[in-house]
Coordinates of C-alpha atoms in Angstrom, one line a residue:
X1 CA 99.3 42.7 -84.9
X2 CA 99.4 43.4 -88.5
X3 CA 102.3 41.0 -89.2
X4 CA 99.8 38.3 -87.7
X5 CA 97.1 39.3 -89.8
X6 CA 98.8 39.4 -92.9
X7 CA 100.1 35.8 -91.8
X8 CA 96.6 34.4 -91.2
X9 CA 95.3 36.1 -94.8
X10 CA 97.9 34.4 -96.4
X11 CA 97.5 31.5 -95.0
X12 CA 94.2 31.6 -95.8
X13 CA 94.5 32.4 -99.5
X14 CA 96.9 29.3 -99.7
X15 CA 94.4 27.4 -98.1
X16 CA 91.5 28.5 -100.4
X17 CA 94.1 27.9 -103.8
X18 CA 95.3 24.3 -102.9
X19 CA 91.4 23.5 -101.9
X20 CA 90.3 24.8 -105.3
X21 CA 93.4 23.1 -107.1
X22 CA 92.4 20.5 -105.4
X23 CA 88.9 20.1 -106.4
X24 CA 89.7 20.5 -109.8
X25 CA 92.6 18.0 -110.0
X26 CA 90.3 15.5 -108.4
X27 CA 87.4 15.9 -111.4
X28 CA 89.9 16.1 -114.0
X29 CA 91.5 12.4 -112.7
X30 CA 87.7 11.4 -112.4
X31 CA 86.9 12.3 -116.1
X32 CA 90.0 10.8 -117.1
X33 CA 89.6 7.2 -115.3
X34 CA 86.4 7.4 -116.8
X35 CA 87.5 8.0 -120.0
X36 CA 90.3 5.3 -119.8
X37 CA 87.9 2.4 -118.3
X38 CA 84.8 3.6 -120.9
X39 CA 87.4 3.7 -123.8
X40 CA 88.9 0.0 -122.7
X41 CA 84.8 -1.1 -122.4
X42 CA 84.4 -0.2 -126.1
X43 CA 87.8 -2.1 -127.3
X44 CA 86.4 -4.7 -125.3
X45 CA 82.6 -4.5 -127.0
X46 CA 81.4 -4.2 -123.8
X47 CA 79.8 -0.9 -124.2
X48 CA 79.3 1.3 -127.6
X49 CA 80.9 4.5 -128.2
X50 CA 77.2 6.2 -127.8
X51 CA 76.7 4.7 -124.6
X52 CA 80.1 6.0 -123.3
X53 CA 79.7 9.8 -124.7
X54 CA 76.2 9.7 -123.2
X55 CA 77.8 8.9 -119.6
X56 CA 80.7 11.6 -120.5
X57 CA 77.9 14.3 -121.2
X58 CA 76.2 13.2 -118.2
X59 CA 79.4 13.7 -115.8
X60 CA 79.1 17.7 -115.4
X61 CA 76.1 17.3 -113.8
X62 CA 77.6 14.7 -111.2
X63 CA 81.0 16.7 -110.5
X64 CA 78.9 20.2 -110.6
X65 CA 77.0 19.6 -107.4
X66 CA 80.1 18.5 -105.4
X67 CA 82.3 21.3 -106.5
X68 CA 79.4 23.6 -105.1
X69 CA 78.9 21.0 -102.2
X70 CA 82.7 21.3 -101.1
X71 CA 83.1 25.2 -102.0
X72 CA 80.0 25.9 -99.4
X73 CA 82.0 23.7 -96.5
X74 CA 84.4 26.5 -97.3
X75 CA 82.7 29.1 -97.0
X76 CA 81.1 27.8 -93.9
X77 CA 84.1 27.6 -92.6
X78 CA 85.0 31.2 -93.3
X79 CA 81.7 32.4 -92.3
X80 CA 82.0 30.7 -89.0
X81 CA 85.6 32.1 -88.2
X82 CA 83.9 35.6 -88.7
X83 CA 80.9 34.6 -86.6
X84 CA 83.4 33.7 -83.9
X85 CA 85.1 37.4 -84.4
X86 CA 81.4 39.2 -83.9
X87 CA 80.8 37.5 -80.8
X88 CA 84.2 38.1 -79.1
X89 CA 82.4 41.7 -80.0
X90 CA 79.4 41.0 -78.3
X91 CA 80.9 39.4 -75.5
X92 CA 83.1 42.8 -74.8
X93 CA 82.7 43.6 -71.2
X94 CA 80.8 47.0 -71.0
X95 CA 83.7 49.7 -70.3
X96 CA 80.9 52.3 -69.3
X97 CA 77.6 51.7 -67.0
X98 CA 75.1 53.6 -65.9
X99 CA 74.6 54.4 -62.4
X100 CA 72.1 53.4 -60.7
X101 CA 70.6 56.6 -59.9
X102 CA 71.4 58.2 -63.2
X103 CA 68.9 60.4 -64.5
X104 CA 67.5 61.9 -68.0
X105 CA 70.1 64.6 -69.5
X106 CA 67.3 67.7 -69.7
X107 CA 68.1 69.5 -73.6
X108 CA 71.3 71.1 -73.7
X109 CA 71.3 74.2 -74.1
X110 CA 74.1 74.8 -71.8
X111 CA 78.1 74.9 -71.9
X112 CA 80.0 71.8 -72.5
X113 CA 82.9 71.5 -70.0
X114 CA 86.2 69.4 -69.1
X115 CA 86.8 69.8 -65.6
X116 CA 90.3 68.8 -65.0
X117 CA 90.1 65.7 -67.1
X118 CA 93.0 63.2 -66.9
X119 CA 92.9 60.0 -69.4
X120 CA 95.1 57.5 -70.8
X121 CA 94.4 53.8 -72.6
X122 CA 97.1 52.4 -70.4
X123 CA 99.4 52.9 -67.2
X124 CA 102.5 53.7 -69.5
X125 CA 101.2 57.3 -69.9
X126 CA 97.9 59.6 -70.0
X127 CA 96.7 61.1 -73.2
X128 CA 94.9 64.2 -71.5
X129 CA 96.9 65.4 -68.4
X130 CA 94.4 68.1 -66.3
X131 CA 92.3 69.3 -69.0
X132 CA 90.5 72.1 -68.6
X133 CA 87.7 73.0 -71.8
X134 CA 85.0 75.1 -71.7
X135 CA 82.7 75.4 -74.9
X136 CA 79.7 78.1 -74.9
X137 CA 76.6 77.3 -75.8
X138 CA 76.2 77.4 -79.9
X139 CA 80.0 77.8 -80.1
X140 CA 81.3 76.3 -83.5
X141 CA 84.6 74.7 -82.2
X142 CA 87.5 72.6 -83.8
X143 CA 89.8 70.8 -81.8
X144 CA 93.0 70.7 -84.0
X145 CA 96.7 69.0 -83.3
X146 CA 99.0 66.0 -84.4
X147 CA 98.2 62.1 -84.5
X148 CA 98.0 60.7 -80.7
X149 CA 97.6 64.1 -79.2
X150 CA 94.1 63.3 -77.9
X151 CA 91.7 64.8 -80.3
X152 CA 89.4 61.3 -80.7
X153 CA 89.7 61.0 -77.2
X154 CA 87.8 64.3 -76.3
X155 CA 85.3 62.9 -78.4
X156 CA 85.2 59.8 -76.7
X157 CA 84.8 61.3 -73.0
X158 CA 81.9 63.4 -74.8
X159 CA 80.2 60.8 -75.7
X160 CA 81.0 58.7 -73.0
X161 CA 82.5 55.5 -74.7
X162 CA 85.2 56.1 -71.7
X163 CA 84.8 58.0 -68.3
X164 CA 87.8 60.2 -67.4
X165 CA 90.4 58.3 -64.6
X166 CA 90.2 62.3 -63.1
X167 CA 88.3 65.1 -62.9
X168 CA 84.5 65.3 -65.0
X169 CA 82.8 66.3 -68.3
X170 CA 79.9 68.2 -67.8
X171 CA 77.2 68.9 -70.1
X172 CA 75.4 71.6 -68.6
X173 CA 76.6 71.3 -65.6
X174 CA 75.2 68.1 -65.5
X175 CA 78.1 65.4 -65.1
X176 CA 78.0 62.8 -67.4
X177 CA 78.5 60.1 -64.8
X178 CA 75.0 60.9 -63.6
X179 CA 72.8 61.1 -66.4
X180 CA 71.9 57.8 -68.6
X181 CA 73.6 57.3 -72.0
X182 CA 70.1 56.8 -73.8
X183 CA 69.6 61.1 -72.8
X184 CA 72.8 61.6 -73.6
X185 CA 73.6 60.2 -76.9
X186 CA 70.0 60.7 -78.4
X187 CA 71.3 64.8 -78.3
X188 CA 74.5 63.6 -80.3
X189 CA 75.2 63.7 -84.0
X190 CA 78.0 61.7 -84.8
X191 CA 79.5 61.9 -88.1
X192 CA 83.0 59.5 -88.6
X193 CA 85.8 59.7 -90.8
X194 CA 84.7 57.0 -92.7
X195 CA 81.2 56.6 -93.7
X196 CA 78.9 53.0 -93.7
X197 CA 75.9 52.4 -95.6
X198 CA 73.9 49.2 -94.5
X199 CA 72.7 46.9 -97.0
X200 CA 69.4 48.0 -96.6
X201 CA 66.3 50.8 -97.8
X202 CA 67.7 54.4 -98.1
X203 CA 65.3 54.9 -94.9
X204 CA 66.4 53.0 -92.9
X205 CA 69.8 54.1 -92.9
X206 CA 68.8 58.0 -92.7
X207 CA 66.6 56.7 -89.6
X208 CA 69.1 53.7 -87.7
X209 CA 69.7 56.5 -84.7
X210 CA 66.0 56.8 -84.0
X211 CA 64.3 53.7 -84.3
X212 CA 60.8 54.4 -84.8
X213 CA 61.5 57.8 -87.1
X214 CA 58.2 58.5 -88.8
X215 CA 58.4 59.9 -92.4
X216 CA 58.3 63.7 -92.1
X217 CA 61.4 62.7 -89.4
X218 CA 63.5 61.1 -92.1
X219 CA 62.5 64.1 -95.0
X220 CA 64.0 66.5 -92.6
X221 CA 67.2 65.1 -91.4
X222 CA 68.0 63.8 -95.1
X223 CA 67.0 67.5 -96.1
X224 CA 69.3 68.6 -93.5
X225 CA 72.0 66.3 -94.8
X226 CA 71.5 68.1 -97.9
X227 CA 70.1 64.5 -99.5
X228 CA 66.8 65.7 -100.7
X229 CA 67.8 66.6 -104.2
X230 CA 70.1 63.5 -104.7
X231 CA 66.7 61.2 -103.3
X232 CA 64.3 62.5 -105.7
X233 CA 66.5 61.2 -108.8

């Protein structure tokens, strides 16, 4: 996978040089025919030497506009090779649905439990084999070990990206097979290795998880992200 993509990137950078080069060979040859005929039209007294430094001057602002012209076909291209990409994304079969008689997740304020959980990403081998967890109520808890032993997994069955091939995750003794995602997720903070800002207000990124957040809402949770004193500058 990443030998192909470093193939395709290349690719693409030699694609992008030799289109460039290109464009720029192409107005140099056009200035220079120019050149050549206007210089032979003044041997000739056809034209005068004003006449052809006043159509030399005016030549940027011919061979400007198509340079832009041809570099926005480019990036056209580009842009729709990465619209392509986003709606392979969209198009994703959902890996989780709701149930048709799910219901609301009441406020947890319950334990957290693996019941015998068995999961894998493929048939080769599982990545939790009968997992049994059990986290209190207000318990702080880390869940520590080495790359691939299943730690973004758990997460994953807690949130319910992916529903275990065995056994159940309960949340309050509530299995998450039965209660809808929307209850579910809107009692989970998610915070990720790596962090995105949007390219939009400050507010609107403190407030993306709740759409509809009024003010005093985003005060608090940026307050509680310890933002306050970094907003008022």
């Amino acid at each position: 996978m990443l030998h192909s993509l470093f193939k395709a990137g290349l690719r693409l950078v030699m694609i992008n040089s030799l289109f460039g080069t290109s464009t720029d060979l192409a107005v140099t040859l056009g200035q220079v025919l120019v050149l050549g005929a206007g210089g032979y039209l003044v041997i000739e007294h056809n034209i005068t030497i004003g006449t052809l430094l006043a159509f030399m001057s005016y030549l940027p602002s011919v061979y400007g506009p198509v340079g832009s012209l041809a570099g926005l076909g480019q990036t056209i291209q580009v842009a729709l090779g990465s619209m392509q990409r986003v709606n392979e994304l969209i198009d994703e079969p959902v890996a989780v649905e709701e149930s048709k008689g799910a219901i609301a997740l009441p406020p947890l304020n319950g334990e957290i439990e693996l019941d015998h959980v068995t999961f894998g990403y493929g048939s080769e081998r599982p990545i939790l084999n009968d997992v049994t967890l059990t986290i209190p109520a207000g318990a702080n808890v880390a869940v520590v070990g080495p790359s691939g032993s299943g730690k973004s997994t758990i997460v994953n069955l807690l949130v319910r990206f992916w529903d275990p091939e065995q056994g159940a995750v309960l949340f309050g003794g509530h299995n998450l097979r039965e209660v809808t995602l929307a209850s579910l997720r809107g009692q989970i903070g998610l915070v990720l290795q790596d962090t995105f800002i949007f390219d939009t207000s400050l507010r609107e990124n403190i407030g993306m998880a709740k759409p509809g957040a009024t003010d005093a809402e985003i005060a608090r949770a940026a307050s509680a992200a310890r933002l306050d004193s970094y907003i008022e500058t």
